[in-house]
Coordinates of C-alpha atoms in Angstrom, one line a residue:
X1227 CA 4.7 7.7 52.3
X1228 CA 2.0 10.1 53.3
X1229 CA 3.5 12.9 51.1
X1230 CA 3.6 10.6 48.1
X1231 CA 0.0 9.5 48.5
X1232 CA -1.0 13.1 49.1
X1233 CA 0.7 14.1 45.8
X1234 CA -1.1 11.3 44.0
X1235 CA -4.4 12.5 45.4
X1236 CA -3.9 16.1 44.3
X1237 CA -2.8 14.9 40.9
X1238 CA -6.0 12.8 40.5
X1239 CA -8.1 15.7 41.6
X1240 CA -6.6 18.3 39.3
X1241 CA -5.9 16.1 36.3
X1242 CA -9.5 16.4 34.8
X1243 CA -9.3 20.2 35.2
X1244 CA -5.9 20.4 33.5
X1245 CA -7.0 18.1 30.7
X1246 CA -10.1 20.1 30.0
X1247 CA -8.3 23.4 30.1
X1248 CA -5.7 22.3 27.5
X1249 CA -6.7 21.5 24.0
X1250 CA -5.1 21.8 20.6
X1251 CA -6.5 24.3 18.1
X1252 CA -9.5 23.1 16.2
X1253 CA -10.2 20.0 18.4
X1254 CA -12.7 21.5 20.9
X1255 CA -16.0 19.7 20.2
X1256 CA -19.4 21.4 20.5
X1257 CA -22.1 19.4 22.3
X1258 CA -25.8 20.0 21.8
X1259 CA -28.9 19.2 23.8
X1260 CA -32.0 17.6 22.1
X1261 CA -33.8 20.4 20.3
X1262 CA -31.0 22.8 20.5
X1263 CA -30.4 24.8 17.3
X1264 CA -27.5 23.7 15.1
X1265 CA -26.3 26.5 12.8
X1266 CA -26.0 25.8 9.1
X1267 CA -23.6 28.2 7.4
X1268 CA -23.2 28.7 3.6
X1269 CA -20.0 29.2 1.7
X1270 CA -19.3 30.1 -1.9
X1271 CA -20.2 28.0 -4.9
X1272 CA -17.2 26.4 -6.5
X1273 CA -16.7 24.7 -9.9
X1274 CA -16.0 21.0 -10.3
X1275 CA -15.6 18.7 -13.3
X1276 CA -17.9 20.1 -16.0
X1277 CA -20.0 18.1 -18.4
X1278 CA -18.0 19.6 -21.2
X1279 CA -14.3 20.3 -20.7
X1280 CA -14.5 23.4 -22.9
X1281 CA -16.8 25.1 -20.4
X1282 CA -14.8 24.4 -17.3
X1283 CA -14.6 27.4 -14.9
X1284 CA -12.1 28.4 -12.3
X1285 CA -14.1 31.2 -10.6
X1286 CA -16.2 30.8 -7.5
X1287 CA -19.4 32.8 -6.7
X1288 CA -20.9 34.2 -3.6
X1289 CA -23.8 32.1 -2.3
X1290 CA -26.1 35.1 -2.2
X1291 CA -25.3 36.2 -5.7
X1292 CA -28.5 37.8 -7.0
X1293 CA -28.8 35.5 -10.0
X1294 CA -29.0 32.4 -7.8
X1295 CA -32.1 33.6 -5.9
X1296 CA -31.3 31.6 -2.8
X1297 CA -33.4 32.3 0.3
X1298 CA -31.9 34.8 2.7
X1299 CA -32.3 35.1 6.5
X1300 CA -35.1 37.5 7.7
X1301 CA -32.5 40.0 9.0
X1302 CA -30.2 39.5 6.1
X1303 CA -27.1 37.3 5.8
X1304 CA -24.3 38.0 8.3
X1305 CA -20.6 37.3 7.9
X1306 CA -19.2 34.5 10.0
X1307 CA -15.9 35.2 11.6
X1308 CA -13.1 33.7 9.5
X1309 CA -9.3 33.5 9.8
X1310 CA -7.0 35.5 7.6
X1311 CA -6.0 32.4 5.7
X1312 CA -9.6 31.4 5.1
X1313 CA -10.4 34.8 3.5
X1314 CA -7.3 34.7 1.3
X1315 CA -8.1 31.2 0.1
X1316 CA -11.6 32.3 -1.0
X1317 CA -14.0 31.3 1.8
X1318 CA -17.0 33.5 2.2
X1319 CA -19.0 32.0 5.0
X1320 CA -22.4 33.5 5.8
X1321 CA -25.5 32.7 7.9
X1322 CA -28.5 31.0 6.4
X1323 CA -32.3 30.7 7.0
X1324 CA -32.1 27.0 7.5
X1325 CA -33.4 25.9 10.9
X1326 CA -31.9 22.6 12.2
X1327 CA -32.6 21.3 15.7
X1328 CA -30.6 18.5 17.2
X1329 CA -32.4 15.1 16.8
X1330 CA -35.6 16.8 15.4
X1331 CA -36.6 15.5 12.0
X1332 CA -38.2 17.8 9.5
X1333 CA -40.1 16.9 6.3
X1334 CA -40.6 19.1 3.3
X1335 CA -40.1 22.4 5.1
X1336 CA -40.5 25.6 3.0
X1337 CA -37.4 27.8 3.3
X1338 CA -39.0 31.0 2.0
X1339 CA -41.8 32.1 -0.4
X1340 CA -41.5 31.2 -4.0
X1341 CA -38.9 33.2 -6.0
X1342 CA -38.9 34.0 -9.7
X1343 CA -36.0 33.5 -12.0
X1344 CA -36.0 35.9 -14.9
X1345 CA -34.5 35.1 -18.3
X1346 CA -31.0 36.4 -17.5
X1347 CA -30.9 34.7 -14.1
X1348 CA -32.0 31.4 -15.7
X1349 CA -29.3 31.6 -18.3
X1350 CA -26.7 32.4 -15.7
X1351 CA -27.7 29.5 -13.5
X1352 CA -28.1 27.0 -16.4
X1353 CA -24.5 27.9 -17.5
X1354 CA -23.2 27.3 -13.9
X1355 CA -25.0 23.9 -13.9
X1356 CA -23.3 23.0 -17.2
X1357 CA -20.0 24.0 -15.5
X1358 CA -20.7 21.6 -12.6
X1359 CA -20.8 24.1 -9.8
X1360 CA -21.1 22.8 -6.2
X1361 CA -23.0 24.3 -3.3
X1362 CA -21.0 24.3 -0.1
X1363 CA -22.5 24.2 3.4
X1364 CA -21.0 23.9 6.8
X1365 CA -22.8 22.3 9.8
X1366 CA -20.8 22.4 13.0
X1367 CA -17.7 22.9 11.0
X1368 CA -18.3 19.9 8.9
X1369 CA -18.8 20.4 5.1
X1370 CA -22.1 19.0 3.7
X1371 CA -21.1 16.2 1.4
X1372 CA -22.2 13.7 -1.2
X1373 CA -21.1 10.0 -1.2
X1374 CA -18.7 9.2 -4.0
X1375 CA -17.1 5.9 -4.9
X1376 CA -13.4 5.4 -5.8
X1377 CA -13.5 3.8 -9.3
X1378 CA -10.3 1.8 -8.5
X1379 CA -10.9 0.6 -5.0
X1380 CA -14.7 0.8 -4.9
X1381 CA -14.4 2.5 -1.6
X1382 CA -17.0 5.0 -0.6
X1383 CA -16.1 8.4 0.9
X1384 CA -17.6 11.8 1.6
X1385 CA -16.9 14.4 -1.1
X1386 CA -17.5 18.0 0.2
X1387 CA -20.2 19.9 -1.7
X1388 CA -23.2 18.9 -3.8
X1389 CA -24.3 19.9 -7.2
X1390 CA -26.3 23.0 -7.9
X1391 CA -28.1 21.1 -10.7
X1392 CA -27.7 18.4 -13.2
X1393 CA -28.2 17.4 -16.8
X1394 CA -30.9 15.0 -17.8
X1395 CA -30.8 12.4 -20.7
X1396 CA -32.2 15.0 -23.1
X1397 CA -29.4 17.4 -22.5
X1398 CA -31.5 19.8 -20.4
X1399 CA -30.1 21.4 -17.3
X1400 CA -32.4 21.3 -14.2
X1401 CA -32.1 23.0 -10.9
X1402 CA -31.9 21.3 -7.5
X1403 CA -34.4 23.1 -5.3
X1404 CA -35.0 20.4 -2.6
X1405 CA -32.4 19.1 -0.2
X1406 CA -32.6 16.0 1.9
X1407 CA -30.2 16.6 4.7
X1408 CA -28.9 13.5 6.6
X1409 CA -27.0 14.4 9.8
X1410 CA -25.2 11.8 11.9
X1411 CA -24.8 12.4 15.6
X1412 CA -22.9 10.7 18.4
X1413 CA -24.0 10.4 22.0
X1414 CA -21.7 11.5 24.7
X1415 CA -22.0 11.7 28.5
X1416 CA -22.9 15.1 29.8
X1417 CA -23.1 16.5 33.3
X1418 CA -24.9 14.1 35.6
X1419 CA -27.2 11.7 33.8
X1420 CA -27.9 14.1 30.9
X1421 CA -26.7 13.1 27.5
X1422 CA -25.1 15.4 24.9
X1423 CA -25.0 15.0 21.1
X1424 CA -22.3 15.9 18.7
X1425 CA -22.4 16.2 14.9
X1426 CA -20.1 13.6 13.2
X1427 CA -21.4 13.6 9.6
X1428 CA -23.4 15.6 7.1
X1429 CA -24.8 14.3 3.8
X1430 CA -27.0 16.2 1.4
X1431 CA -29.1 14.5 -1.4
X1432 CA -30.3 17.3 -3.7
X1433 CA -33.2 16.8 -6.0
X1434 CA -35.4 18.8 -8.4
X1435 CA -39.1 18.9 -7.7
X1436 CA -41.9 21.1 -8.8
X1437 CA -43.3 22.0 -5.4
X1438 CA -46.9 23.1 -4.7
X1439 CA -46.9 25.9 -2.2
X1440 CA -50.0 26.8 0.0
X1441 CA -49.2 29.6 2.4
X1442 CA -46.2 28.5 4.5
X1443 CA -46.8 24.8 3.6
X1444 CA -45.2 22.9 0.7
X1445 CA -46.0 19.6 -1.0
X1446 CA -42.8 17.9 -2.2
X1447 CA -44.5 14.9 -3.7
X1448 CA -44.2 16.2 -7.3
X1449 CA -42.3 14.2 -9.8
X1450 CA -41.6 16.9 -12.4
X1451 CA -38.2 18.5 -12.4
X1452 CA -37.5 22.3 -12.4
X1453 CA -36.3 23.6 -15.8
X1454 CA -35.3 27.2 -15.9
X1455 CA -36.6 28.9 -19.0
X1456 CA -34.1 31.4 -20.4
X1457 CA -36.8 33.4 -22.2
X1458 CA -39.5 33.7 -19.5
X1459 CA -39.9 33.9 -15.7
X1460 CA -39.8 30.6 -13.8
X1461 CA -41.2 30.2 -10.2
X1462 CA -39.1 28.1 -7.8
X1463 CA -39.8 27.0 -4.3
X1464 CA -36.8 26.1 -2.1
X1465 CA -37.6 23.2 0.4
X1466 CA -35.6 20.9 2.6
X1467 CA -36.0 17.9 4.8
X1468 CA -33.8 16.9 7.8
X1469 CA -33.1 13.4 9.1
X1470 CA -31.0 12.7 12.1
X1471 CA -29.2 9.4 12.5
X1472 CA -27.2 8.1 15.4
X1473 CA -23.7 7.0 14.5
X1474 CA -20.9 5.1 16.3
X1475 CA -18.3 7.4 14.8
X1476 CA -16.6 9.4 17.5
X1477 CA -16.1 13.1 17.2
X1478 CA -12.3 12.7 17.1
X1479 CA -12.5 10.6 13.9
X1480 CA -15.4 12.3 12.1
X1481 CA -13.0 13.7 9.5
X1482 CA -11.7 10.3 8.4
X1483 CA -14.5 9.7 6.0
X1484 CA -13.7 13.1 4.2
X1485 CA -10.0 12.6 3.9
X1486 CA -9.8 10.2 1.1
X1487 CA -6.6 9.4 -0.9
X1488 CA -7.0 8.2 -4.5
X1489 CA -4.9 5.2 -5.2
X1490 CA -2.2 5.4 -2.5
X1491 CA -0.1 2.7 -4.2
X1492 CA 0.9 5.3 -6.8
X1493 CA 2.7 7.2 -4.0
X1494 CA 4.7 4.1 -3.0
X1495 CA 5.6 3.5 -6.6
X1496 CA 7.1 7.0 -7.1
X1497 CA 8.8 6.8 -3.7
X1498 CA 10.5 3.5 -4.7
X1499 CA 11.3 4.9 -8.1
X1500 CA 12.9 8.0 -6.7
X1501 CA 14.9 6.0 -4.1
X1502 CA 16.3 3.7 -6.8
X1503 CA 17.1 6.6 -9.1
X1504 CA 19.0 8.4 -6.3
X1505 CA 21.0 5.3 -5.4
X1506 CA 22.0 4.8 -9.0
X1507 CA 23.2 8.4 -9.3
X1508 CA 25.1 8.3 -6.0
X1509 CA 26.8 5.0 -7.1
X1510 CA 27.7 6.4 -10.5
X1511 CA 29.2 9.6 -9.1
X1512 CA 31.0 7.8 -6.3
X1513 CA 32.6 5.3 -8.7
X1514 CA 33.8 8.2 -11.0
X1515 CA 35.3 10.1 -8.0
X1516 CA 36.9 7.0 -6.5
X1517 CA 38.5 6.1 -9.9
X1518 CA 39.9 9.6 -10.3
X1519 CA 41.1 9.9 -6.7
X1520 CA 42.7 6.5 -6.8
X1521 CA 45.0 7.5 -9.7
X1522 CA 45.9 10.8 -8.0
X1523 CA 46.7 9.1 -4.7
X1524 CA 48.9 6.6 -6.4
X1525 CA 50.7 9.4 -8.3
X1526 CA 51.2 11.3 -5.0
X1527 CA 52.6 8.3 -3.3
X1528 CA 55.1 7.7 -6.1
X1529 CA 56.2 11.4 -6.0
X1530 CA 56.5 11.3 -2.2
X1531 CA 59.2 8.7 -2.5
X1532 CA 61.3 10.9 -4.7
X1533 CA 63.7 13.0 -2.7
X1534 CA 63.4 16.6 -4.0
X1535 CA 67.0 17.3 -2.9
X1536 CA 68.3 14.9 -5.5
X1537 CA 66.9 17.1 -8.3
X1538 CA 68.9 20.2 -7.0
X1539 CA 67.8 23.1 -9.1
X1540 CA 65.1 21.0 -10.9
X1541 CA 63.0 20.7 -7.7
X1542 CA 60.8 23.6 -8.7
X1543 CA 60.0 22.2 -12.1
X1544 CA 58.9 18.9 -10.4
X1545 CA 56.6 20.8 -8.1
X1546 CA 55.2 22.7 -11.0
X1547 CA 54.5 19.4 -12.8
X1548 CA 52.7 18.2 -9.8
X1549 CA 50.6 21.3 -9.6
X1550 CA 49.7 21.0 -13.3
X1551 CA 48.8 17.4 -12.9
X1552 CA 46.3 18.2 -10.2
X1553 CA 45.0 21.4 -11.8
X1554 CA 41.4 20.3 -11.9
X1555 CA 41.4 20.5 -8.1
X1556 CA 41.9 24.3 -8.4
X1557 CA 38.2 24.6 -9.0
X1558 CA 37.7 24.8 -5.2
X1559 CA 38.8 28.4 -5.4
X1560 CA 35.7 29.3 -7.5
X1561 CA 33.5 28.4 -4.6
X1562 CA 34.6 31.5 -2.7
X1563 CA 34.9 33.7 -5.7
X1564 CA 32.6 36.7 -5.6
X1565 CA 29.7 36.4 -8.1
X1566 CA 28.8 39.1 -10.6
X1567 CA 25.7 40.2 -8.6
X1568 CA 26.4 39.4 -4.9
X1569 CA 23.6 41.6 -3.6
X1570 CA 20.9 39.9 -5.7
X1571 CA 22.2 36.4 -4.8
X1572 CA 22.3 37.3 -1.1
X1573 CA 18.7 38.5 -1.2
X1574 CA 17.5 35.3 -2.9
X1575 CA 19.5 33.1 -0.5
X1576 CA 18.0 34.9 2.5
X1577 CA 14.4 34.7 1.3
X1578 CA 15.0 31.1 0.4
X1579 CA 16.2 30.3 3.9
X1580 CA 13.2 32.1 5.3
X1581 CA 10.9 30.0 3.1
X1582 CA 12.7 26.8 3.9
X1583 CA 12.5 27.3 7.7
X1584 CA 8.8 28.2 7.4
X1585 CA 8.1 25.0 5.5
X1586 CA 9.9 22.9 8.0
X1587 CA 8.0 24.4 11.0
X1588 CA 4.7 24.0 9.1
X1589 CA 5.4 20.3 8.4
X1590 CA 6.3 19.8 12.1
X1591 CA 3.0 21.4 13.1
X1592 CA 1.1 19.1 10.7
X1593 CA 2.9 16.0 12.1
X1594 CA 1.8 16.9 15.6
X1595 CA -1.8 17.4 14.5
X1596 CA -2.0 21.1 15.1
X1597 CA -3.4 21.9 11.7
X1598 CA -6.9 20.5 12.1
X1599 CA -9.2 20.7 9.1
X1600 CA -11.9 21.9 11.5
X1601 CA -10.2 25.3 11.5
X1602 CA -10.8 26.5 7.9
X1603 CA -7.9 28.5 6.6
X1604 CA -5.7 27.7 9.6
X1605 CA -2.9 26.3 7.4
X1606 CA -2.8 29.6 5.4
X1607 CA -2.8 31.6 8.5
X1608 CA 0.0 29.6 10.0
X1609 CA 2.1 30.0 6.8
X1610 CA 1.6 33.8 6.7
X1611 CA 2.4 34.2 10.4
X1612 CA 5.5 32.0 10.3
X1613 CA 6.8 33.7 7.1
X1614 CA 6.3 37.1 8.8
X1615 CA 8.0 36.1 12.0
X1616 CA 10.9 34.4 10.3
X1617 CA 11.9 37.7 8.6
X1618 CA 14.8 37.7 11.1
X1619 CA 16.1 34.5 9.6
X1620 CA 15.9 35.9 6.1
X1621 CA 17.7 39.1 7.0
X1622 CA 20.4 37.3 9.0
X1623 CA 21.2 34.7 6.2
X1624 CA 21.2 37.4 3.5
X1625 CA 23.6 39.6 5.6
X1626 CA 26.0 36.7 6.3
X1627 CA 26.0 35.7 2.7
X1628 CA 26.6 39.2 1.5
X1629 CA 29.4 39.8 4.0
X1630 CA 31.1 36.6 2.9
X1631 CA 31.2 38.1 -0.6
X1632 CA 32.9 41.2 0.7
X1633 CA 30.0 43.5 -0.3
X1634 CA 29.9 47.1 0.9
X1635 CA 26.3 48.2 0.0
X1636 CA 25.0 47.1 3.3
X1637 CA 22.3 49.8 3.5
X1638 CA 20.8 48.6 0.2
X1639 CA 20.9 45.0 1.5
X1640 CA 19.0 45.9 4.7
X1641 CA 16.3 47.7 2.7
X1642 CA 15.8 45.2 -0.2
X1643 CA 15.9 42.0 1.8
X1644 CA 12.4 42.3 3.3
X1645 CA 11.0 44.2 0.4
X1646 CA 12.1 43.0 -3.0
X1647 CA 10.9 39.4 -3.2
X1648 CA 7.7 40.0 -1.2
X1649 CA 6.9 43.0 -3.4
X1650 CA 7.2 40.9 -6.5
X1651 CA 5.0 38.2 -5.1
X1652 CA 2.4 40.7 -3.8
X1653 CA 2.3 42.6 -7.1
X1654 CA 1.7 39.4 -9.0
X1655 CA -1.0 38.4 -6.6
X1656 CA -2.6 41.9 -6.8
X1657 CA -2.7 41.8 -10.6
X1658 CA -4.3 38.4 -10.7
X1659 CA -6.8 39.5 -8.0
X1660 CA -7.9 42.4 -10.3
X1661 CA -8.9 39.9 -13.0
X1662 CA -10.9 37.8 -10.4
X1663 CA -12.6 40.9 -9.1
X1664 CA -13.5 42.1 -12.6
X1665 CA -15.1 38.7 -13.2
X1666 CA -17.4 39.2 -10.2
X1667 CA -16.1 36.2 -8.4
X1668 CA -16.2 35.7 -4.6
X1669 CA -12.6 34.4 -4.8
X1670 CA -11.3 38.0 -5.1
X1671 CA -9.5 38.9 -1.9
X1672 CA -11.1 42.1 -0.3
X1673 CA -9.0 45.2 -0.4
X1674 CA -9.1 45.5 3.4
X1675 CA -7.6 42.0 3.8
X1676 CA -4.8 42.9 1.4
X1677 CA -4.2 46.1 3.3
X1678 CA -4.1 44.2 6.6
X1679 CA -1.5 41.8 5.1
X1680 CA 0.7 44.7 4.0
X1681 CA 0.4 46.4 7.4
X1682 CA 1.4 43.1 9.2
X1683 CA 4.3 42.7 6.8
X1684 CA 5.7 46.2 7.4
X1685 CA 5.0 46.3 11.1
X1686 CA 6.4 42.9 12.0
X1687 CA 8.4 41.3 9.2
X1688 CA 10.4 44.4 8.1
X1689 CA 11.7 45.3 11.6
X1690 CA 12.7 41.7 12.2
X1691 CA 14.5 41.4 8.9
X1692 CA 16.4 44.7 9.6
X1693 CA 17.4 43.3 13.1
X1694 CA 18.6 40.1 11.5
X1695 CA 20.6 41.9 8.8
X1696 CA 22.2 44.2 11.4
X1697 CA 23.3 41.3 13.6
X1698 CA 24.5 39.3 10.6
X1699 CA 26.6 42.2 9.4
X1700 CA 28.1 42.9 12.8
X1701 CA 29.4 39.3 13.3
X1702 CA 32.7 38.4 11.8
X1703 CA 32.9 36.1 8.8
X1704 CA 35.8 33.6 8.3
X1705 CA 36.6 33.0 4.7
X1706 CA 38.9 29.9 4.0
X1707 CA 42.2 30.7 2.4
X1708 CA 42.8 29.4 -1.1

């Protein structure tokens, strides 16, 4: 009795320590004190739905592109540490000069001295406004968003990003140079009686205002909008205001307002449609097979009642007749017939198995909540790592398939399995990346990142694939007789 109560006591003492020491990736909250600085990071500018479909763009641009003339930190923008998947998917996260302090409101704060847009910069920015480019910020891992409304359900949700500018009724593009930042926070208990605060929502309401600047002070009461003249210089002052609001939203559910699904009933419709279609196909094929097999079984039953000895020398002809009647069943022999290009087929089967297992494990990770949206690019990183580590599966399946075909070019198989398909994919990606780089887009993957990916592939995946192929070739293969 004493030992049982003692174990319960020890468990109650160490349970908080164990629970605080273990957490899933991307679910460790950051708590702030009142007045503590909350970093605001900037990401690349991305295109959305353009005013005119003919000017829609697919290229993203770096936030500190010279033509945008955004304010820079005093010591220059610095890269924020990103994952491999985040970089490959185009994120370019940098520091910013914005100063946000927990639960401290700010009103019309000047971000930096006035900047001047020359004619070329004005034309560049105006064109990006017509293309519907969005500015993307990150505050405590949450994307700064605007409130959108679903036209079908009238449900409001947070849409990441906010417009660089807009088009007025006269067809003129104007620049958003003032940002009203609304940040929602949630109170949590800290150590002792001290309360902590966590960021649970970020909204930005951009506007265009001709601001009067006097020293380091700004007057945001102006009503005129900022129009960039493509033929002359235009002075622009960047300003922002910050409002903190307490929210009942817990930190664990802060992403719910961002993850909106448009018209979920459509998914149910296609699910039911696919299920009915599959049932009809299975029923049709089953009825055809049963009808054919019923006739064959009846014929076999009649022939089994015939005594072959009664036919004397004609028994062989009867057996030949039976074989001819069931000739369509001889197709089973083609299943094990060696194809024209066994090596190529084996390579594709091996890489397909590798991709299939990678997809399955990724889905399992997602079901267990390990792929949190707080970790930007974590999904891409997991996919790359899993596909690299599963090179053993690809090599093993390719070797077993090739050996079942009786192939003898096993050296070529071992070399090509981890190289051929990835080389084709990488070459295509590299060629497309050259076009993106030539366009000056921030979406171009840096050369160092691509080199790192190649090194990871040859150092980890290739040896694992070779090991899998070697084991697959060593094990015996049983081929059914036909």
